[in-house]
Short mmCIF file of C-alpha atoms in Angstrom, two decimals:
data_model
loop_
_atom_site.label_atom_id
_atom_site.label_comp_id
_atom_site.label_asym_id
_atom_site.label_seq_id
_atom_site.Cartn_x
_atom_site.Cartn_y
_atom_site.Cartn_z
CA UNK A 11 17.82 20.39 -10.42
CA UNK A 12 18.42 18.21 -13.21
CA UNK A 13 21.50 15.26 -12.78
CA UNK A 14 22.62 18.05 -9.65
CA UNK A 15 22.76 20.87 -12.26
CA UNK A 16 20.49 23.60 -11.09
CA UNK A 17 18.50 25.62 -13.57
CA UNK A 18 16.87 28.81 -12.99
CA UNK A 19 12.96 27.85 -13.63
CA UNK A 20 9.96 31.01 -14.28
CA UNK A 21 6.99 28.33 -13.66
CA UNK A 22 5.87 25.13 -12.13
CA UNK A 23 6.01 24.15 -8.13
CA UNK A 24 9.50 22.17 -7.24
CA UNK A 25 9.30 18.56 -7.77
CA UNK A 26 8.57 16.96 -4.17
CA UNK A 27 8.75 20.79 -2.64
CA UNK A 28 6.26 19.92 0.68
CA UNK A 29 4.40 23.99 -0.96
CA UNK A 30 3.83 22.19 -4.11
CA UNK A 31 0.41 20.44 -3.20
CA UNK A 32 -0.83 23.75 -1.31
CA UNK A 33 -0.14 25.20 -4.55
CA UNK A 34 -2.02 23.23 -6.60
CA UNK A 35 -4.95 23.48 -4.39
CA UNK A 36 -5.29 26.82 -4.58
CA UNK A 37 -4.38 27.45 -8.52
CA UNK A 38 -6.66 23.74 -9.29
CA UNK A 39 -9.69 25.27 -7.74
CA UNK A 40 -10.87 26.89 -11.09
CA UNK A 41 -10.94 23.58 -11.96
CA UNK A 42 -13.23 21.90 -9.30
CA UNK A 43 -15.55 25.16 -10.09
CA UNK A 44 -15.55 24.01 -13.54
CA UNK A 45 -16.09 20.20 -13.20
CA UNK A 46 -18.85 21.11 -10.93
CA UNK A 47 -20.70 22.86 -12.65
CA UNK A 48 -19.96 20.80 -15.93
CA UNK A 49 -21.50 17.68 -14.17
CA UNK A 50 -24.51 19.47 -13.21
CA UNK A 51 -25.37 20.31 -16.72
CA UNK A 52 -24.01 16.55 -17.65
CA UNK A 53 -26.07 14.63 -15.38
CA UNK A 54 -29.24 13.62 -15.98
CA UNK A 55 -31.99 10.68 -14.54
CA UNK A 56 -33.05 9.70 -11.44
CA UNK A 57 -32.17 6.18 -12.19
CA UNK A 58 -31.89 3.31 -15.01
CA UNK A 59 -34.80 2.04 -16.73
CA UNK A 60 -35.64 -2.03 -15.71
CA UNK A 61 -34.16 -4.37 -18.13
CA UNK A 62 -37.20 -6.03 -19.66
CA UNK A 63 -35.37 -9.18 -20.04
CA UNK A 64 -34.58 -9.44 -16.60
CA UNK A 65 -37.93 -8.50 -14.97
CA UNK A 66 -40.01 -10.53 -17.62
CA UNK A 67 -37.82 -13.99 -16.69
CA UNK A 68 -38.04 -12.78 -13.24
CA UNK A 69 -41.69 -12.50 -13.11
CA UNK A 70 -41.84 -16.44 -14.61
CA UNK A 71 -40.04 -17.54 -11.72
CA UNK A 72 -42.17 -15.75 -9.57
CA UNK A 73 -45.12 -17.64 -11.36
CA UNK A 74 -43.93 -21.09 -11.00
CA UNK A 75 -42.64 -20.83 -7.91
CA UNK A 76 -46.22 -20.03 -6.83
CA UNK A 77 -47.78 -22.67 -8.97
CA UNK A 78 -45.53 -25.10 -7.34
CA UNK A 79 -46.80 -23.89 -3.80
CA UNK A 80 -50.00 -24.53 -4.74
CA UNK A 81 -49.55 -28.24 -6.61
CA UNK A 82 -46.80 -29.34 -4.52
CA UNK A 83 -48.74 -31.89 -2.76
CA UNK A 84 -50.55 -33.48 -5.81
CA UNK A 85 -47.07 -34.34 -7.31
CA UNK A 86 -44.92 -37.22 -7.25
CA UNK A 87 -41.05 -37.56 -6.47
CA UNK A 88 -40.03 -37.21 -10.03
CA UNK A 89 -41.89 -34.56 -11.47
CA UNK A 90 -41.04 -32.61 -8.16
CA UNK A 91 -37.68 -33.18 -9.33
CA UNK A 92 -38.08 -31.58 -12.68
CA UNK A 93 -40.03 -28.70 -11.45
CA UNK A 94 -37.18 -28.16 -9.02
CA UNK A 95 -34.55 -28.13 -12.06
CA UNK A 96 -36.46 -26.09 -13.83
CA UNK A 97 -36.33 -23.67 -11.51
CA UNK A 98 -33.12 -23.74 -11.10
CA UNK A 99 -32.44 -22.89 -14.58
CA UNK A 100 -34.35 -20.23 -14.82
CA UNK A 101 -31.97 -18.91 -12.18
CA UNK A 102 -28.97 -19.57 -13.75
CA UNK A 103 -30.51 -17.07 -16.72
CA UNK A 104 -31.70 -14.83 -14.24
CA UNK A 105 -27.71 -14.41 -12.97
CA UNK A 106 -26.52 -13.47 -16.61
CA UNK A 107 -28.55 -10.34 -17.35
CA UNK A 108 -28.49 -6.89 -15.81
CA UNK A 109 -31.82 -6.22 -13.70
CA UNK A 110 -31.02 -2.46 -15.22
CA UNK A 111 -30.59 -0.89 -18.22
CA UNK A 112 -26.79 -0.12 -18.26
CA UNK A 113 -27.17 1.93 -21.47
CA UNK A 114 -30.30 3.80 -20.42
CA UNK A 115 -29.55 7.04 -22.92
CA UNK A 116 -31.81 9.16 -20.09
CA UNK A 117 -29.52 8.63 -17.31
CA UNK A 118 -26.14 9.76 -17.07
CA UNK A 119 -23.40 10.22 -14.20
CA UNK A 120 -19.99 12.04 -13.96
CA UNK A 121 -17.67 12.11 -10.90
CA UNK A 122 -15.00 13.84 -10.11
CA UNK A 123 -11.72 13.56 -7.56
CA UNK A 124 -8.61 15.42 -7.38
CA UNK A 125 -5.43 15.12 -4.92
CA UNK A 126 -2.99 18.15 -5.62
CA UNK A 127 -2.47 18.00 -9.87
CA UNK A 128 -3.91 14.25 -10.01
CA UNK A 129 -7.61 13.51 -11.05
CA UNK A 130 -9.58 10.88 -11.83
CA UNK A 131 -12.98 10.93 -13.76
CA UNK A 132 -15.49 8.22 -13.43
CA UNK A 133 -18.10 8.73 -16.27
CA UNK A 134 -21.64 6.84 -16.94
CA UNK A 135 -21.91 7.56 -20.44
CA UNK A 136 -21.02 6.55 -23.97
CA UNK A 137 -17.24 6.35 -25.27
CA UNK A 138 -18.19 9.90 -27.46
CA UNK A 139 -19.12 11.74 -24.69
CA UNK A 140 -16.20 10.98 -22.38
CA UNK A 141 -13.96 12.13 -25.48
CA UNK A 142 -15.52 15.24 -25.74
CA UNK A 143 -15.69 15.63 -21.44
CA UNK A 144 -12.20 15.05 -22.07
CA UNK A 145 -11.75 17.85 -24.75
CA UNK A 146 -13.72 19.70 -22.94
CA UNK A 147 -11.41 19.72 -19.96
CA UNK A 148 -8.33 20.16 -22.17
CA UNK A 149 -9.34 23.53 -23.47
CA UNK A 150 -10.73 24.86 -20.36
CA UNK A 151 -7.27 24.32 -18.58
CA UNK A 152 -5.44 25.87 -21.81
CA UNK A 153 -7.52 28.89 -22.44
CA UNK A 154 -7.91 29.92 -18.38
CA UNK A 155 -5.39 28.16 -16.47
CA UNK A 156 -2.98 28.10 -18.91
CA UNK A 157 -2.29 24.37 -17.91
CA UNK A 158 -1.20 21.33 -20.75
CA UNK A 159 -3.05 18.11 -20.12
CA UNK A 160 -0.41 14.84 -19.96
CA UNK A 161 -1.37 13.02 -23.27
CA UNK A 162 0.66 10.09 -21.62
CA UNK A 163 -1.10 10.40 -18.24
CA UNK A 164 -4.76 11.51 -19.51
CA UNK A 165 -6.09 8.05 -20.14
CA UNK A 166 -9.59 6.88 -21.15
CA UNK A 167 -10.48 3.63 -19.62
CA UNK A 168 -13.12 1.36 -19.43
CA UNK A 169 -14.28 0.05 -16.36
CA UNK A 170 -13.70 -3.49 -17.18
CA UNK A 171 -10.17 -2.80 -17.32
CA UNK A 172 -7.94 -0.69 -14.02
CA UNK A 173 -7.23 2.70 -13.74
CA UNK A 174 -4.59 3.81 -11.84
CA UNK A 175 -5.37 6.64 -9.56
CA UNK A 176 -2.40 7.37 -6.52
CA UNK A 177 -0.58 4.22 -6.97
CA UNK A 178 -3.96 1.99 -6.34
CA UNK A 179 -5.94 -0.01 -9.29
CA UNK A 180 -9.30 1.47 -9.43
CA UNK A 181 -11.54 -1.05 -10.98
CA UNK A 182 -15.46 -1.79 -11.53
CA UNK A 183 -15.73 -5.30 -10.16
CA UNK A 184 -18.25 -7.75 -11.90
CA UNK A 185 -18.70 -10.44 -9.33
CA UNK A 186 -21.56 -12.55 -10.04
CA UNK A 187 -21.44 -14.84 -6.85
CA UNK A 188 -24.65 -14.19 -4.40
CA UNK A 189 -24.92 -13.72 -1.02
CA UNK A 190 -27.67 -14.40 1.31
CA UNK A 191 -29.49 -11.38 2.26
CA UNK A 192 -31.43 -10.96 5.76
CA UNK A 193 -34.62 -11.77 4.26
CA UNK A 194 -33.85 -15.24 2.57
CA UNK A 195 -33.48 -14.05 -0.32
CA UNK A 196 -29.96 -14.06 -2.64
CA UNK A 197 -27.94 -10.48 -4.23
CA UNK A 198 -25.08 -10.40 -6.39
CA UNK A 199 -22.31 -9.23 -3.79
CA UNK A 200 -20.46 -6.55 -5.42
CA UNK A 201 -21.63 -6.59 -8.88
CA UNK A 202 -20.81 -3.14 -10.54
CA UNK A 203 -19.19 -1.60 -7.12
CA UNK A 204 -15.87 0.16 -7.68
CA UNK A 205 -12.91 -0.96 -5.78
CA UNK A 206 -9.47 -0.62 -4.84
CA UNK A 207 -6.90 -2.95 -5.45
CA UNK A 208 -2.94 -3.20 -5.08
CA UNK A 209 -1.09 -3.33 -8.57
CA UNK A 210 1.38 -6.31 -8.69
CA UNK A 211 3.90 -3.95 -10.15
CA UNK A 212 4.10 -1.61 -6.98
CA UNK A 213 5.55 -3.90 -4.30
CA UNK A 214 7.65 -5.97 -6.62
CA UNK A 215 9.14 -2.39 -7.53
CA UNK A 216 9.37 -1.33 -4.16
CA UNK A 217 11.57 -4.85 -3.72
CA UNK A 218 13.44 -4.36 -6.39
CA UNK A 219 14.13 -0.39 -4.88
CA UNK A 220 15.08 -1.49 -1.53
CA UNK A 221 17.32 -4.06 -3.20
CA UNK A 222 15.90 -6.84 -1.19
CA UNK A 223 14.31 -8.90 -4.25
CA UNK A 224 16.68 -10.16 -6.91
CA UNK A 225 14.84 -11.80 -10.00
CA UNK A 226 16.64 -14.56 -11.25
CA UNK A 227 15.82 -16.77 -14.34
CA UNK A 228 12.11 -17.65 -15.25
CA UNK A 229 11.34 -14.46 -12.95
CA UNK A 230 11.91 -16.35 -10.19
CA UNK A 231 11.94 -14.03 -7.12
CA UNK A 232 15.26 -14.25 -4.78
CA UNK A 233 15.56 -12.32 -1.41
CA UNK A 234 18.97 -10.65 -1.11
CA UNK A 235 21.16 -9.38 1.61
CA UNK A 236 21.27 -5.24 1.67
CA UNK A 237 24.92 -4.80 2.12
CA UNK A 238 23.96 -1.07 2.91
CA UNK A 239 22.17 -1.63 6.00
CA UNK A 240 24.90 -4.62 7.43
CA UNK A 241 26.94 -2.04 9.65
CA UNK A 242 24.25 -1.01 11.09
CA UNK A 243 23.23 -2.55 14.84
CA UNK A 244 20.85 -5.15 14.73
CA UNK A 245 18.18 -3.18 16.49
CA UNK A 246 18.56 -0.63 13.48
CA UNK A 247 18.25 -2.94 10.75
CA UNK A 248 15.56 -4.71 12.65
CA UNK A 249 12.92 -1.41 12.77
CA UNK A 250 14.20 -0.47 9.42
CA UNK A 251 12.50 -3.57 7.64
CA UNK A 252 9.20 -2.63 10.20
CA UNK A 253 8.97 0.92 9.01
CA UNK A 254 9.29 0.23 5.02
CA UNK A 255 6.68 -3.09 5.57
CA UNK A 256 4.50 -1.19 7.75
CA UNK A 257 4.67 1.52 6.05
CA UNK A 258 3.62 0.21 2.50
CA UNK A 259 1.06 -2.01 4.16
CA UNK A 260 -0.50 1.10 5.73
CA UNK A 261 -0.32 3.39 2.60
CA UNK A 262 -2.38 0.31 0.54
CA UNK A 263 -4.33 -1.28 3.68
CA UNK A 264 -7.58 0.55 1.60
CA UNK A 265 -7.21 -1.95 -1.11
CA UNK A 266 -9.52 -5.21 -1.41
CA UNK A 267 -6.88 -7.45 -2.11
CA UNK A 268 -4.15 -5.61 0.64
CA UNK A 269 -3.68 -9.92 1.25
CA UNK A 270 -1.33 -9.98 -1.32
CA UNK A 271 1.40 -7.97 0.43
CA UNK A 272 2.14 -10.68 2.87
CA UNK A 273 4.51 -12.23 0.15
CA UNK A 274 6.22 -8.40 0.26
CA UNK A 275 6.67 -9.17 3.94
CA UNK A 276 7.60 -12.70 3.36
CA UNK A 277 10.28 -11.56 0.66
CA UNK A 278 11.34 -8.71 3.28
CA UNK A 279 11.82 -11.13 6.18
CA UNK A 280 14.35 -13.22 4.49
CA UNK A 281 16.10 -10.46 3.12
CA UNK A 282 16.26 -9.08 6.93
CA UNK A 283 17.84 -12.40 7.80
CA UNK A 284 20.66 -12.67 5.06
CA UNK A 285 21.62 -9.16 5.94
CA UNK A 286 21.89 -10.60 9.75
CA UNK A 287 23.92 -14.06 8.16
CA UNK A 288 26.14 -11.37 6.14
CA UNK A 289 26.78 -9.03 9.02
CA UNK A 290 27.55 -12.30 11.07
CA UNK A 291 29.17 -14.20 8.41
CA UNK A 292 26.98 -17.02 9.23
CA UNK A 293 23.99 -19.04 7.46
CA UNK A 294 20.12 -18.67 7.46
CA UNK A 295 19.46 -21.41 10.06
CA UNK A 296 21.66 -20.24 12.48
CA UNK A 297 20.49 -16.54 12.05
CA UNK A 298 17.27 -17.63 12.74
CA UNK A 299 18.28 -19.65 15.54
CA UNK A 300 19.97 -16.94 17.30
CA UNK A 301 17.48 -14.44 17.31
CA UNK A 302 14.41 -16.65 18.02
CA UNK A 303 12.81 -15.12 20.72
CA UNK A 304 9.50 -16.75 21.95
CA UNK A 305 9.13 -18.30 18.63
CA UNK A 306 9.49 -15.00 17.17
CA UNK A 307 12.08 -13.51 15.51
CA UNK A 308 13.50 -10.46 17.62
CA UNK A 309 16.38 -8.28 18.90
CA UNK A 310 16.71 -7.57 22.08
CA UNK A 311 18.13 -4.07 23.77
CA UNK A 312 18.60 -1.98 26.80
CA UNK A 313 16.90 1.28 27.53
CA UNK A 314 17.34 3.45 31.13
CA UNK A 315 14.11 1.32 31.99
CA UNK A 316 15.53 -1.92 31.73
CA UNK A 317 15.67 -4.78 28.77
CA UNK A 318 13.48 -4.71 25.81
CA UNK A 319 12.72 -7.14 22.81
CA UNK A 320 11.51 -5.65 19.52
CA UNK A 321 10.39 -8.23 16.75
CA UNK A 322 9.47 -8.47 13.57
CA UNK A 323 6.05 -7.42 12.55
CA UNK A 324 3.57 -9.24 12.18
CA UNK A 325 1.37 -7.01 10.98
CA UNK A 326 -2.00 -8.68 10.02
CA UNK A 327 -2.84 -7.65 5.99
CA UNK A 328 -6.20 -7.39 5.91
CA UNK A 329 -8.47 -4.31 4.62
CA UNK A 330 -9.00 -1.59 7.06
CA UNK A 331 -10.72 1.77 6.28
CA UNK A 332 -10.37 2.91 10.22
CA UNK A 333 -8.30 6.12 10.90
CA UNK A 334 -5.83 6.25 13.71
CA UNK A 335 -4.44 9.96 14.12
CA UNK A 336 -2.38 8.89 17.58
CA UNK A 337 -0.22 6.03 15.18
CA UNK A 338 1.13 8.17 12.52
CA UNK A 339 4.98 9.01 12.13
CA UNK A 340 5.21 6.77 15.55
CA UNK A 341 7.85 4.54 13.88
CA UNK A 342 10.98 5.54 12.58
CA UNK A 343 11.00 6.69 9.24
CA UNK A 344 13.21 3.76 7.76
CA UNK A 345 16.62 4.84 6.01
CA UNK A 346 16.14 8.58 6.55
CA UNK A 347 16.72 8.23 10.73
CA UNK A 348 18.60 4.98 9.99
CA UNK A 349 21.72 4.90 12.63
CA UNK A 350 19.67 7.94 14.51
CA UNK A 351 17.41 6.44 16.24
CA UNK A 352 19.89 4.13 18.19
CA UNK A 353 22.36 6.23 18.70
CA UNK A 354 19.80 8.57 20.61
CA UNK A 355 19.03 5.61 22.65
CA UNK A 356 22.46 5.28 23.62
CA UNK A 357 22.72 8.73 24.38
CA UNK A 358 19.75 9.33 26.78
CA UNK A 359 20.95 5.88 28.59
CA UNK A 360 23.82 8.17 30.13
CA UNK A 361 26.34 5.57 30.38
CA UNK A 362 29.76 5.14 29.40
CA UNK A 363 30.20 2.23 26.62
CA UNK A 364 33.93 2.35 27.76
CA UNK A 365 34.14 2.36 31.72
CA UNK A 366 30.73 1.52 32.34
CA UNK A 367 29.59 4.62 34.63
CA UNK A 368 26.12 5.71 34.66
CA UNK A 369 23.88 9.15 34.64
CA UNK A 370 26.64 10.81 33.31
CA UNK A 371 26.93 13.57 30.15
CA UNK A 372 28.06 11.37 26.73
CA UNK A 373 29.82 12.30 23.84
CA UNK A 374 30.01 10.30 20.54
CA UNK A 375 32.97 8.95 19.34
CA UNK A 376 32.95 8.16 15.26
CA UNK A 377 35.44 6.58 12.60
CA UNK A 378 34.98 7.35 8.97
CA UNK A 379 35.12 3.21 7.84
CA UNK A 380 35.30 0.09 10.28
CA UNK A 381 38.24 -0.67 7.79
CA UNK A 382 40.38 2.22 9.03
CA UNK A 383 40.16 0.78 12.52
CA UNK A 384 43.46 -1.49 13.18
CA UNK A 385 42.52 -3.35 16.03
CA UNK A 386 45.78 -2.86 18.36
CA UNK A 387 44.03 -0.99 20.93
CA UNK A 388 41.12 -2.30 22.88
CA UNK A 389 38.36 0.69 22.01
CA UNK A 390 39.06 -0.38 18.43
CA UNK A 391 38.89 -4.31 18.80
CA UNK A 392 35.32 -2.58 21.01
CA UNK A 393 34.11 -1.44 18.20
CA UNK A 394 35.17 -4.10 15.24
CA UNK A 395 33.63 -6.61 17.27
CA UNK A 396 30.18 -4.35 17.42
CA UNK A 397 30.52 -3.87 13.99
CA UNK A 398 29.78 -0.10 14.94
CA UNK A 399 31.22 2.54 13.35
CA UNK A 400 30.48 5.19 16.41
CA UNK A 401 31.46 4.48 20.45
CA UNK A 402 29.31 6.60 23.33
CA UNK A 403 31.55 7.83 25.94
CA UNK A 404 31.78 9.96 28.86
CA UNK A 405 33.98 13.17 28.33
CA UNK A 406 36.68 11.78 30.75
CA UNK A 407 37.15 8.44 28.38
CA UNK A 408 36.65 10.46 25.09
CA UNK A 409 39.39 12.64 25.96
CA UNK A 410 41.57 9.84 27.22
CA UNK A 411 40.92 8.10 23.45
CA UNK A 412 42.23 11.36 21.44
CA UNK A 413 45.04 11.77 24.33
CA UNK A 414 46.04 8.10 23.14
CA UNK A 415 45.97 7.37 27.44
CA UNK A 416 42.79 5.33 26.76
CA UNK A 417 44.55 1.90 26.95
#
């Protein structure tokens, strides 16, 4: 379906078809075969070879740190001083070199991860042998899967720069700040480790999709109003912004530097509260004002239970690796069960928006446009004042409204 013209296709899996990544498991396991095998052969070393550098300057420290055991006593203030500094120095060398070889020829390292038709290759290994892993791959799909590798997408990278794998940045840190082991004694904290972090580019996208971010002049970011989401009721609009903030915070929560989508949240909660002021036709300050609840923002609602307040998340965005099965697909998923959710609510309440009665069977009453609604009769001015475009009733009221006998 291309600009909704539908063409007859002979290959491929559908774009977003929920088969599609089935599919390619199933075709793409030639593939994992292959890469497994190919790594075997590849790989090669038990480990790196010591850096000489390292171990020689490590092994003077080593020496003077004894010798100073040994003097300490016999020495005065000052030249305790400059053995002390010395020391020191010899640390600070000690923190600029690599205690391994990191182009040890003997030892080499290829790994491999796929999700549906995307994969990512981390290599240990010289610039000409990743080109020819990569030509490698490119004529093993060709010749027995029949598959053409994305020159656009099929990317070689080096580690000191991101690759982006599934919407994260993949990148080798080099941190050279040390942390005190157990022992006393002091490691580089996550020199060489890969990690995962959020790309800058992804939330202020997703802002810009939801059409809650406007970027002014000097890229100045500017939460907006959505003017989509204003006749909706304010419960609905509420757990709309929850699901998409939630719901982006969850996908990247993985990611080392997740922190940084608290200014998506930020950005999203003022956008939440000049769609409120332009529902309301009121100002920031008094939106806020009016649904402060417990020094909260919130919305408050009625259920068959009783009252309930639901506010605002404030979801903490930190790292977490921890799996939760029982709190997937537990919140609404935002615009596609937008206006569904509450009018379900209203439904299973069993009573009467009109005359009020209780546990009885509903029915739904719905206008096209709020606009279309005059106002002369009193299920109208109901509604306008709502700012609801739909009206539960019990059958005897519903059929009073179309019978015009309503009011």
């Amino acid at each position: 379906m291309e600009k909704w013209e539908f063409h007859k296709t002979y290959s491929g899996t559908p774009q977003g078809g929920i088969i599609s990544p089935i599919l390619s498991n199933i075709y793409l396991n030639e593939l994992d075969r292959y890469i497994e095998k190919y790594s075997l052969q590849y790989n090669k070393g038990k480990k790196r070879t010591h850096n000489l550098e390292y171990h020689n300057l490590a092994s003077k420290i080593g020496y003077r740190k004894r010798k100073n055991k040994s003097e300490w006593e016999e020495l005065n203030d000052e030249e305790k001083a400059i053995r002390l500094n010395e020391i020191k120095s010899l640390y600070e060398q000690l923190q600029t070199l690599d205690s391994k070889n990191l182009f040890d020829p003997e030892y080499r390292r290829m790994k491999y991860v796929r999700y549906a038709d995307d994969f990512l290759i981390g290599v240990i290994g010289s610039k000409e042998e990743t080109e020819q892993i990569k030509q490698d791959l490119t004529t093993f799909l060709a010749s027995e899967l029949k598959l053409e590798l994305s020159a656009e997408k099929t990317l070689i990278t080096h580690s000191e720069k991101s690759a982006q794998f599934l919407g994260y940045d993949i990148r080798v840190v080099r941190d050279w700040h040390r942390m005190k082991m157990p022992n006393g004694t002091k490691k580089r904290k996550f020199n060489f480790q890969a990690k995962l972090f959020v790309p800058h580019e992804k939330y202020l996208k997703k802002l810009i999709e939801l059409k809650a971010l406007k970027i002014g002049n000097n890229n100045g970011w500017k939460p907006v109003h959505r003017p989509y989401l204003i006749h909706n009721d304010d419960l609905e609009i509420l757990r709309t912004y929850n699901a998409e903030i939630e719901g982006l915070y969850n996908y990247y929560r993985l990611a080392s530097n997740v922190h940084v989508l608290q200014s998506f949240r930020q950005t999203m909660k003022y956008s939440m509260i000049k769609t409120y002021a332009n529902k309301y036709k009121s100002t920031v300050s008094k939106i806020i004002n009016k649904f402060s609840i417990n020094k909260n923002f919130g919305v408050r609602y009625e259920t068959r239970e009783g009252s309930r307040i639901a506010y605002f998340t404030e979801q903490r965005m930190e790292k977490n690796t921890e799996i939760k099965s029982n709190t997937v697909d537990i919140i609404g998923q935002t615009l596609v069960y937008s206006g569904r959710t509450s009018l379900i609510d209203r439904l299973l309440a069993e009573k009467c928006e009109w005359c009020g009665k209780k546990n009885v069977p509903l029915e739904m009453h719905h206008v096209h446009k709020l606009k279309d609604l005059k106002g002369k009769k009193q299920w109208e001015q109901k509604m306008i004042a709502r700012r609801r475009k739909t009206i539960a009733m019990c059958v005897k009221c519903h059929l009073d409204l179309h019978n015009g006998k309503l009011d």
